[in-house]
mmCIF file of C-alpha atoms in Angstrom:
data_model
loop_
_atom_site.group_PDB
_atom_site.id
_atom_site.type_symbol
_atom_site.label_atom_id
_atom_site.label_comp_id
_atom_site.label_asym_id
_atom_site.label_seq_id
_atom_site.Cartn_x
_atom_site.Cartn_y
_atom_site.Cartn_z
ATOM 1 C CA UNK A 3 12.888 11.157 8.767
ATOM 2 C CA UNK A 4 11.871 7.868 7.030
ATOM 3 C CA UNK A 5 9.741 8.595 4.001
ATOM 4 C CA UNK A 6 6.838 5.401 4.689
ATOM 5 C CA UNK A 7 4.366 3.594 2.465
ATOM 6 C CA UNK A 8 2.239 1.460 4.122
ATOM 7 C CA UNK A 9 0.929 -1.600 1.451
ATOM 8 C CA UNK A 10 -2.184 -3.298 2.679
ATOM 9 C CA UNK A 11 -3.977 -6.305 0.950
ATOM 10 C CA UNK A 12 -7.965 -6.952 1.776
ATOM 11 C CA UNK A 13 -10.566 -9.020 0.779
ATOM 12 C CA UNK A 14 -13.917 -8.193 1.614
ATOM 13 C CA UNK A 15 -12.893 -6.717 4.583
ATOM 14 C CA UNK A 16 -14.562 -3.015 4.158
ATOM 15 C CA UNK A 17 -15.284 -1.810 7.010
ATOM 16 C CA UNK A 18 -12.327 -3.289 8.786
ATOM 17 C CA UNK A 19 -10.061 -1.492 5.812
ATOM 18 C CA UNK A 20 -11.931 1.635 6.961
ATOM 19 C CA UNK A 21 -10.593 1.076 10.333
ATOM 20 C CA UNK A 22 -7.199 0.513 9.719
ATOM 21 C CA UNK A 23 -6.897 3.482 7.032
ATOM 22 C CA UNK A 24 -8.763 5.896 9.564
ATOM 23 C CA UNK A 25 -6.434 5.319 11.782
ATOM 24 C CA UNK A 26 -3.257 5.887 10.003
ATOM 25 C CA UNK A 27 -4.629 9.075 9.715
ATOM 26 C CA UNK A 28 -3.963 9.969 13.338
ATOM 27 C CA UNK A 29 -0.216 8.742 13.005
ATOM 28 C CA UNK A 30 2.295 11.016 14.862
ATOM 29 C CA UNK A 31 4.630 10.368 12.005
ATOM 30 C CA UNK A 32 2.118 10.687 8.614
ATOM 31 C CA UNK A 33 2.517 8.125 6.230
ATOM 32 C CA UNK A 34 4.009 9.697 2.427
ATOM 33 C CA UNK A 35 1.416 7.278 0.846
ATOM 34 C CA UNK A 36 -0.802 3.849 1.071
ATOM 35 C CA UNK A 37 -1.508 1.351 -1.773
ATOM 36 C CA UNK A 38 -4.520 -1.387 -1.012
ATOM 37 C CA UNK A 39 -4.145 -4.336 -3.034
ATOM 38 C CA UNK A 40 -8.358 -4.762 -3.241
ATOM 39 C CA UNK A 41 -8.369 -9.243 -4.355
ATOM 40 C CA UNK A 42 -12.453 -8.598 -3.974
ATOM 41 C CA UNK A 43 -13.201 -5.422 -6.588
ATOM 42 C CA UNK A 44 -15.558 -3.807 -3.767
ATOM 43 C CA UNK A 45 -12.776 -0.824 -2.690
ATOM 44 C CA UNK A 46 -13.887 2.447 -3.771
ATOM 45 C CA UNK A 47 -11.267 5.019 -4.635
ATOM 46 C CA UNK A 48 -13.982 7.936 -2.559
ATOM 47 C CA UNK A 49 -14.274 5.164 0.459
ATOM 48 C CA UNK A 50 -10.047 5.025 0.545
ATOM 49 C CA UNK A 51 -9.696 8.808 0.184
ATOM 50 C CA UNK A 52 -7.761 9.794 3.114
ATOM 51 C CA UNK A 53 -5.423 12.717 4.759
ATOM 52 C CA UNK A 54 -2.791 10.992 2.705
ATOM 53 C CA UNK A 55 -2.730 9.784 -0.824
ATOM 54 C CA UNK A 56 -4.441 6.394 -1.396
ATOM 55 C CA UNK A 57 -3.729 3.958 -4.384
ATOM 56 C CA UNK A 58 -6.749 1.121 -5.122
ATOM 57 C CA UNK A 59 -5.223 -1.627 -7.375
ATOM 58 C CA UNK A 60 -7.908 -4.165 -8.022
ATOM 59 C CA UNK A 61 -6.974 -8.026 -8.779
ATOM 60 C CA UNK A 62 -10.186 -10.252 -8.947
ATOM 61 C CA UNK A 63 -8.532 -13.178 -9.095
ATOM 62 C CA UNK A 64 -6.977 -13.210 -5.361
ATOM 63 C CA UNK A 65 -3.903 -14.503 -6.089
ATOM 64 C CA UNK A 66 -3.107 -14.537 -2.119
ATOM 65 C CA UNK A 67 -1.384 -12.317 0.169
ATOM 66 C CA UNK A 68 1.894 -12.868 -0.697
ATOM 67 C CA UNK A 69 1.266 -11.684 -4.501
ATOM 68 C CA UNK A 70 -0.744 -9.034 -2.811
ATOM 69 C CA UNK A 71 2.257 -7.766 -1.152
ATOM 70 C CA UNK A 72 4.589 -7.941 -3.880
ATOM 71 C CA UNK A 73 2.760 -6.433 -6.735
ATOM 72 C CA UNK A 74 1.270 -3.657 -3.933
ATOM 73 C CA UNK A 75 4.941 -3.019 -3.054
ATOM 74 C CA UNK A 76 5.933 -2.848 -7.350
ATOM 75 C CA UNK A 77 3.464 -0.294 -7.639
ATOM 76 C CA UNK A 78 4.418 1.955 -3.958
ATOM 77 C CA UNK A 79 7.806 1.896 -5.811
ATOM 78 C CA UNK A 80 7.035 3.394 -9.101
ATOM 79 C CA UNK A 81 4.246 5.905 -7.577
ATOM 80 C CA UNK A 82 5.786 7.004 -4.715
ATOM 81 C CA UNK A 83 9.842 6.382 -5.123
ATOM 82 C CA UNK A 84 11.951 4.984 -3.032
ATOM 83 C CA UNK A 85 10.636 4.883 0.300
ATOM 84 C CA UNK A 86 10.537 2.300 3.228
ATOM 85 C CA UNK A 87 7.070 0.262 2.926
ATOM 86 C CA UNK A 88 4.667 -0.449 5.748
ATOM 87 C CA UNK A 89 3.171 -4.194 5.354
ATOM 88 C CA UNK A 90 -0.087 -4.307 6.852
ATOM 89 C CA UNK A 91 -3.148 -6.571 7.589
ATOM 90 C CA UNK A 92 -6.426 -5.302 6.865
ATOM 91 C CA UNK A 93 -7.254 -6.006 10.505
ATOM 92 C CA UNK A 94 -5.132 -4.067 12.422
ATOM 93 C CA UNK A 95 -5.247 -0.952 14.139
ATOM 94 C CA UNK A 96 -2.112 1.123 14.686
ATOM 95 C CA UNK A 97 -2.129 3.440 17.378
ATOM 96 C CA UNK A 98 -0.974 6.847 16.653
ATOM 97 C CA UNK A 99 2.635 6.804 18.496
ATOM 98 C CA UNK A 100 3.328 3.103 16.263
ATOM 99 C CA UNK A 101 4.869 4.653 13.515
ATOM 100 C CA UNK A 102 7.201 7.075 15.295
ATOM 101 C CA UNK A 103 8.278 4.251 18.035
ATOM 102 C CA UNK A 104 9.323 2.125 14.808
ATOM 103 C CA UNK A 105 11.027 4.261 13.039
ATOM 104 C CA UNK A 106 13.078 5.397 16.015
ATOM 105 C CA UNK A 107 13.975 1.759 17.752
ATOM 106 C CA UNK A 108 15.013 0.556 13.851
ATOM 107 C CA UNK A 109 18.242 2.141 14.433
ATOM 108 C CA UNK A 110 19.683 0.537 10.788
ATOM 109 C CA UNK A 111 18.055 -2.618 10.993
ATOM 110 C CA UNK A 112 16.524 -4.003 7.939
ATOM 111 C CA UNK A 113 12.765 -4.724 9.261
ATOM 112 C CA UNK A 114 10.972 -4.072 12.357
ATOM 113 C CA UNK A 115 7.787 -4.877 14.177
ATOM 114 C CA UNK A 116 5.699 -4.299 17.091
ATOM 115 C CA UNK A 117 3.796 -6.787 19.461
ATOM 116 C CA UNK A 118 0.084 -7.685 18.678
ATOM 117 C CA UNK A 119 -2.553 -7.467 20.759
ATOM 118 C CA UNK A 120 -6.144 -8.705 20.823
ATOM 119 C CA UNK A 121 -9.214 -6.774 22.047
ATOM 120 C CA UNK A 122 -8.862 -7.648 25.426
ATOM 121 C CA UNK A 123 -5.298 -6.279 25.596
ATOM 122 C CA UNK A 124 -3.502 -9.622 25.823
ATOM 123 C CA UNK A 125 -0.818 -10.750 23.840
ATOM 124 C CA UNK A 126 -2.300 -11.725 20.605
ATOM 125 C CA UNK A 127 0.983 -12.816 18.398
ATOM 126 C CA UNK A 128 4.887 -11.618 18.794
ATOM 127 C CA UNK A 129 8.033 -12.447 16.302
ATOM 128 C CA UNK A 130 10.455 -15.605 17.383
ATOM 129 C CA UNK A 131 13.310 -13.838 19.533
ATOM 130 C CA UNK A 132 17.102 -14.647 18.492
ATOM 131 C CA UNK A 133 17.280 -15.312 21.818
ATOM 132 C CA UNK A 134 16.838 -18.608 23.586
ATOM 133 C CA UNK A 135 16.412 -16.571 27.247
ATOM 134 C CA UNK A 136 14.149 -14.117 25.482
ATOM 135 C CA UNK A 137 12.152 -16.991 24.002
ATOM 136 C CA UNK A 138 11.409 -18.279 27.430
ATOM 137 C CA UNK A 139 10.745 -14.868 28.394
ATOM 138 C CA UNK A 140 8.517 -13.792 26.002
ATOM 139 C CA UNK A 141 6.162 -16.810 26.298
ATOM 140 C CA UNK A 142 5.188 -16.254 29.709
ATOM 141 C CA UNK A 143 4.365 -12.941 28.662
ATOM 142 C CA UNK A 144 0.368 -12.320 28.786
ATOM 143 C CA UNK A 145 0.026 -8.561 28.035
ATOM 144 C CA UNK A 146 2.909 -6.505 26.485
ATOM 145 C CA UNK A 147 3.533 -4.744 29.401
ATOM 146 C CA UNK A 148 4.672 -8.014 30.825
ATOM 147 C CA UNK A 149 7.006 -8.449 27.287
ATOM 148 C CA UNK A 150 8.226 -4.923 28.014
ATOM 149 C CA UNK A 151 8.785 -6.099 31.726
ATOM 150 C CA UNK A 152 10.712 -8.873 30.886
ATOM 151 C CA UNK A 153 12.602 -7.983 27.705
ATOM 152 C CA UNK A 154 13.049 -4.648 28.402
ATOM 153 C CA UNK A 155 12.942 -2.276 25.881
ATOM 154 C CA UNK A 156 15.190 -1.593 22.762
ATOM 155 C CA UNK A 157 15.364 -3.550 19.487
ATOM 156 C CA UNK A 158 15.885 -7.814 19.944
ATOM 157 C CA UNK A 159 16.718 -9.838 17.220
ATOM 158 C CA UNK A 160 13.941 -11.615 15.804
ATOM 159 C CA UNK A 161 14.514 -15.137 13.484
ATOM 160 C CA UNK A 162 10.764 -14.588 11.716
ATOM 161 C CA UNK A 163 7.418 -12.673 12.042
ATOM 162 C CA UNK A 164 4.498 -12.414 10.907
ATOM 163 C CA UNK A 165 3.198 -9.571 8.379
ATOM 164 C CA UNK A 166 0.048 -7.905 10.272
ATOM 165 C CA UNK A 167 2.629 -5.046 10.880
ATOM 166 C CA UNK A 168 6.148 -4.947 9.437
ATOM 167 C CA UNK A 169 8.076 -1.594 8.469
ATOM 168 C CA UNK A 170 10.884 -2.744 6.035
ATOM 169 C CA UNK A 171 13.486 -0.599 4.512
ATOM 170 C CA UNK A 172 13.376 0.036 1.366
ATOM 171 C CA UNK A 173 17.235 -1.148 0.382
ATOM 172 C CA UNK A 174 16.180 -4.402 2.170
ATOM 173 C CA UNK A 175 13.509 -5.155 -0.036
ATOM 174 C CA UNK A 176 15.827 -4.808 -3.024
ATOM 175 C CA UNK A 177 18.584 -6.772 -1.487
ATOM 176 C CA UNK A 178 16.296 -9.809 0.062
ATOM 177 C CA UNK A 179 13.432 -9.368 -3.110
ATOM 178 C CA UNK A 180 9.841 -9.406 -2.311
ATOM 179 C CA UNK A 181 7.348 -12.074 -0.745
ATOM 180 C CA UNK A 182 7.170 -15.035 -2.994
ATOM 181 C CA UNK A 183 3.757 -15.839 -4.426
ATOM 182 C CA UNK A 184 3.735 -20.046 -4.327
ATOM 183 C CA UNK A 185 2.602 -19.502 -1.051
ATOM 184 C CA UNK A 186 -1.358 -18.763 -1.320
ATOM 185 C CA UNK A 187 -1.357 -17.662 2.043
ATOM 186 C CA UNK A 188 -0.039 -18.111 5.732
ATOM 187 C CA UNK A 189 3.393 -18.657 5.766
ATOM 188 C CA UNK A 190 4.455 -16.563 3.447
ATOM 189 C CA UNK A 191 5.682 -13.614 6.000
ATOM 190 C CA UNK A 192 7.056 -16.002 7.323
ATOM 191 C CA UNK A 193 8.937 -16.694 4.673
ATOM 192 C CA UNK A 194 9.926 -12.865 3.966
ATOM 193 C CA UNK A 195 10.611 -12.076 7.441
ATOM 194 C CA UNK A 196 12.796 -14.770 7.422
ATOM 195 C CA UNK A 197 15.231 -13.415 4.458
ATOM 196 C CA UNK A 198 15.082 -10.252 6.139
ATOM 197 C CA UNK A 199 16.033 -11.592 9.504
ATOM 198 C CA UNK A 200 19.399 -12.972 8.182
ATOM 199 C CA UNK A 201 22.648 -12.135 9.786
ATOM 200 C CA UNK A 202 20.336 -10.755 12.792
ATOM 201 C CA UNK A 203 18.443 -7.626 10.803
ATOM 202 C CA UNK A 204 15.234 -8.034 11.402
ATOM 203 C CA UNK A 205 14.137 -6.639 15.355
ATOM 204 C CA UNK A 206 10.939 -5.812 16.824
ATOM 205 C CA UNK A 207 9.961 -3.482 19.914
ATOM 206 C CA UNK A 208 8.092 -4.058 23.018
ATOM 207 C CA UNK A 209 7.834 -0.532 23.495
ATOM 208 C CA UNK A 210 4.540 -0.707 20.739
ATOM 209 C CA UNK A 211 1.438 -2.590 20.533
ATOM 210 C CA UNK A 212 -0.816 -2.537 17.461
ATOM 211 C CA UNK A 213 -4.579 -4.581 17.954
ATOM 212 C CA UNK A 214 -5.156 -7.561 15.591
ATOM 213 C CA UNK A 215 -9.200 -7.716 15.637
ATOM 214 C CA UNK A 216 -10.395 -10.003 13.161
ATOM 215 C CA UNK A 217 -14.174 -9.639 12.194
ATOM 216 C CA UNK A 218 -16.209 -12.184 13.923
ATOM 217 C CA UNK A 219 -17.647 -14.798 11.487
ATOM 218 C CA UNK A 220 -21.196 -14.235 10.445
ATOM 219 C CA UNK A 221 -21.477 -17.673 9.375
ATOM 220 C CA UNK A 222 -19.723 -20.220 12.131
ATOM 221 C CA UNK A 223 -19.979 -23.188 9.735
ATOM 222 C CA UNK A 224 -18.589 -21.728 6.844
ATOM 223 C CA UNK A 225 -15.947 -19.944 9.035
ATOM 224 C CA UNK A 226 -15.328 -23.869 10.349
ATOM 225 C CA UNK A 227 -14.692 -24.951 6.664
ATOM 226 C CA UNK A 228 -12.730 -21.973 6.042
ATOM 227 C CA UNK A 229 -10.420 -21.987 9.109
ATOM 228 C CA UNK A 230 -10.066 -26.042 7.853
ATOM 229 C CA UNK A 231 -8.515 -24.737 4.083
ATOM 230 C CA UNK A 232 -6.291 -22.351 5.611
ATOM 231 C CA UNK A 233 -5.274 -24.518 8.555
ATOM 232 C CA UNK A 234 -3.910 -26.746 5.505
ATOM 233 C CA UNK A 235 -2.178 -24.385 3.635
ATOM 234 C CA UNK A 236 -0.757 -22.993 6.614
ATOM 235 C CA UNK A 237 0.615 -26.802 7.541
ATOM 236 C CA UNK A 238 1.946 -27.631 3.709
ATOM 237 C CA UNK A 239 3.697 -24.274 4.669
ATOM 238 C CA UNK A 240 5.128 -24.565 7.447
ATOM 239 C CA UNK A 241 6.080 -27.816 6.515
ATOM 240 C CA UNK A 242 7.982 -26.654 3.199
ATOM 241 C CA UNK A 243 10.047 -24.314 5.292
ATOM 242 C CA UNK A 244 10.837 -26.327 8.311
ATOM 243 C CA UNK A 245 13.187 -28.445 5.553
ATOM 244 C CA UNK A 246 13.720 -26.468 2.754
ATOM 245 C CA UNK A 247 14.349 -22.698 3.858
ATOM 246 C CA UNK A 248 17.924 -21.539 4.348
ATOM 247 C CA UNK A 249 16.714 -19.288 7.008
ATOM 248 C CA UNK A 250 14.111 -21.181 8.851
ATOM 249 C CA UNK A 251 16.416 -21.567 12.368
ATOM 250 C CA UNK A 252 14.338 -23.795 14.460
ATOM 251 C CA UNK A 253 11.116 -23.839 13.024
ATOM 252 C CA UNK A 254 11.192 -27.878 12.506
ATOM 253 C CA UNK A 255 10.771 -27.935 16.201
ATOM 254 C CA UNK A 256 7.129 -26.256 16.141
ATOM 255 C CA UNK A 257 6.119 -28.302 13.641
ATOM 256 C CA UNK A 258 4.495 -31.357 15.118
ATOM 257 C CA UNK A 259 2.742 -28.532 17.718
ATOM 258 C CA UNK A 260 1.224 -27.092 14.511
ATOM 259 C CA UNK A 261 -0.096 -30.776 13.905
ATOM 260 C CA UNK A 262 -1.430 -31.209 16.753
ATOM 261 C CA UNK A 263 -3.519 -27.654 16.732
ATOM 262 C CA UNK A 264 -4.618 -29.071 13.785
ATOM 263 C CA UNK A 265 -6.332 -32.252 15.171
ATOM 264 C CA UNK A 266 -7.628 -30.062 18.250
ATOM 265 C CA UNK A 267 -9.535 -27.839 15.881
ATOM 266 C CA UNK A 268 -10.813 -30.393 13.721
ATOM 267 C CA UNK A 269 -10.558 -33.741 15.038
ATOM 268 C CA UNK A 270 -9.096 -37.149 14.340
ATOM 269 C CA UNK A 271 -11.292 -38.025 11.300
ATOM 270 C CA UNK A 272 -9.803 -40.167 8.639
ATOM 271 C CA UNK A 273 -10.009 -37.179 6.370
ATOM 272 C CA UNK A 274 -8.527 -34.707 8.219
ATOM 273 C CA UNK A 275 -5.423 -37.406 8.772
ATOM 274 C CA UNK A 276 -4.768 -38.252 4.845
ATOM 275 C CA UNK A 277 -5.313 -34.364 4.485
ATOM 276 C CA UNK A 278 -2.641 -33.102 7.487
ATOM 277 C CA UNK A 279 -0.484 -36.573 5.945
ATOM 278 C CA UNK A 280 -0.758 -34.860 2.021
ATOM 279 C CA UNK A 281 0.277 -31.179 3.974
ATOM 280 C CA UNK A 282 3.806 -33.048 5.045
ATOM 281 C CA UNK A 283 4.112 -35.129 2.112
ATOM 282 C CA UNK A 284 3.451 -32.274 -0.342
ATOM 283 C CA UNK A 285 5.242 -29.185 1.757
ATOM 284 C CA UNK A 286 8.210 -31.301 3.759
ATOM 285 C CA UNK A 287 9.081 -33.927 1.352
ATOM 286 C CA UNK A 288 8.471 -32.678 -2.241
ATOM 287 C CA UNK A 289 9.357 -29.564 -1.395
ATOM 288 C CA UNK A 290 5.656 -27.821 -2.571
ATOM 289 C CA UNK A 291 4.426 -24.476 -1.104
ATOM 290 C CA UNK A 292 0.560 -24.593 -0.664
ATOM 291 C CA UNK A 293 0.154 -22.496 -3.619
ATOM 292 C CA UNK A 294 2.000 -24.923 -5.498
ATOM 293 C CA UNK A 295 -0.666 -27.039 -8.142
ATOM 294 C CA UNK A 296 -0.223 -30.146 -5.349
ATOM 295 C CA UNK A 297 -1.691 -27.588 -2.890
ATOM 296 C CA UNK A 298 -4.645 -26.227 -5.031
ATOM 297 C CA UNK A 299 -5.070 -30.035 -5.832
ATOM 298 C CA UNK A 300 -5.562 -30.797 -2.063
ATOM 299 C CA UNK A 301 -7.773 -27.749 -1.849
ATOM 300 C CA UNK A 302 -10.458 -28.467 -4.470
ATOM 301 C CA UNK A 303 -10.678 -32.390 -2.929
ATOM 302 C CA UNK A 304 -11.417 -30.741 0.383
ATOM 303 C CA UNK A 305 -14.060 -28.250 -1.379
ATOM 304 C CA UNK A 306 -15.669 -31.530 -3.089
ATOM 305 C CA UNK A 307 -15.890 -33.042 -0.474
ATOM 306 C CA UNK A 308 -17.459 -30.674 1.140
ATOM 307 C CA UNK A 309 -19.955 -30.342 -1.233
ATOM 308 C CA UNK A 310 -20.617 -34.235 -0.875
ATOM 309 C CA UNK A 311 -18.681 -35.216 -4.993
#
């Protein structure tokens, strides 16, 4: 049986860390360890303390997800050994049976991942099939049941994912390396999931579902500008690896969709244009990740802005 870290990075997300580590606790399979990469300082080591042993590593300067994942996975490695690690958002809630299922349906492949699900029990978010029939399939999907219907079970080739729930083999992480940090954040699973998906070794299951509940915002305008900063950085990348990943398949094709969300959200304003225009320039043609100094440029103009400079 797979020895299993599970690396988890939060940011003032304590009771939803709660959740998530509460409920590893009822795994069928238990988990050899856990670290929590805490980018806020406000993780106790007594609130963590869990059925399993629980590392807090505290980094005030939030350096993003990405770095949050690859120092968290340094440190599972030199505490715990060598053991497959568990990448997890601080949102999710994994039903007991997850682990087991995943472990099982790997069968050698380098990564694997379940579906998501909202709170409602509908499809919340699922990896890119391989496949151009599953593709099809997979989007008229609503619940997994209806992925499991349609796909059928076993492992299918996946081209990317994204991290909320990602088992990856230890040897894998040494052969691909770990998640880049010039990403800030969203896009950068994408980006790992993506090396680990070459030459068709990355697979996910329809046979589990884990929930994705993200906390409702307790303040809708600053959620707005929020969603607005992200929404950029997830455009510059998404942008940068539609033309400059080796791995990236088809991804170009879902740009201008992405673009278009984009607009939906937020409107047409002049602003948001020259902003969604400097994501392109700044990610497609120069070749920038968001967390590249052109991306923390574009950032702090949007935050003055904001603040009327």
């Amino acid at each position: 049986m797979s020895r299993v870290v599970a690396v988890v990075v939060t940011w003032r997300r304590e009771r939803e860390l709660d959740r998530l580590l509460t409920s590893l606790e009822k795994s069928s399979v238990p988990l050899h360890g856990c670290v929590v990469m805490d980018h806020a300082g406000t993780v106790t080591e007594e609130a963590a303390r869990r059925s399993y042993p629980v590392r807090i590593l505290q980094d005030m300067s939030n350096p993003g997800p990405g770095a949050g994942w690859a120092n968290g996975t340094r440190i599972a490695q030199e505490v715990f050994g060598k053991t497959d690690v568990w990448y997890l958002d601080d949102d999710v809630v994994i039903p007991p049976d997850t682990l087991g299922i995943l472990i099982r349906e790997k069968q050698g492949a380098a990564a694997i991942c379940p579906l998501l699900e909202d709170a409602g029990g509908k499809l919340w978010g699922f990896p890119e099939p391989v496949s151009k029939a599953d593709r099809k399939k997979i989007r008229e999907a609503q619940t997994p049941a209806d992925a499991l219907r349609l796909l059928g079970p076993g492992a299918h080739p996946f081209c990317w994912a994204t991290g909320a729930c990602l088992l990856v083999e230890s040897a894998a992480i040494n052969e691909a390396g770990m998640h880049r940090k010039d990403f800030w954040m969203l896009g950068e699973d994408l980006e790992f999931s993506m090396r680990l998906a070459a030459g068709g070794r990355g697979v996910f299951t329809c046979l589990a579902a884990v929930p994705h509940l993200p906390p409702e915002p307790a303040d809708e305008a600053g959620a707005k500008r929020s969603d607005y900063r992200k929404f950029c950085s997830l455009l510059q990348n998404l942008s940068y690896l539609s033309f400059h990943s080796p791995h990236s398949a088809h991804m170009w094709r879902y740009l201008p969709g992405n673009y278009r969300r984009f607009f939906r959200s937020h409107g047409m304003k002049a602003s948001a244009v020259r902003d969604a225009a400097a994501c392109f320039y700044h990610g497609a043609l120069r070749g920038h990740p968001a967390g590249h100094e052109s991306g923390v440029a574009l950032r702090e103009r949007i935050a003055r802005r904001e603040l009327g400079r």
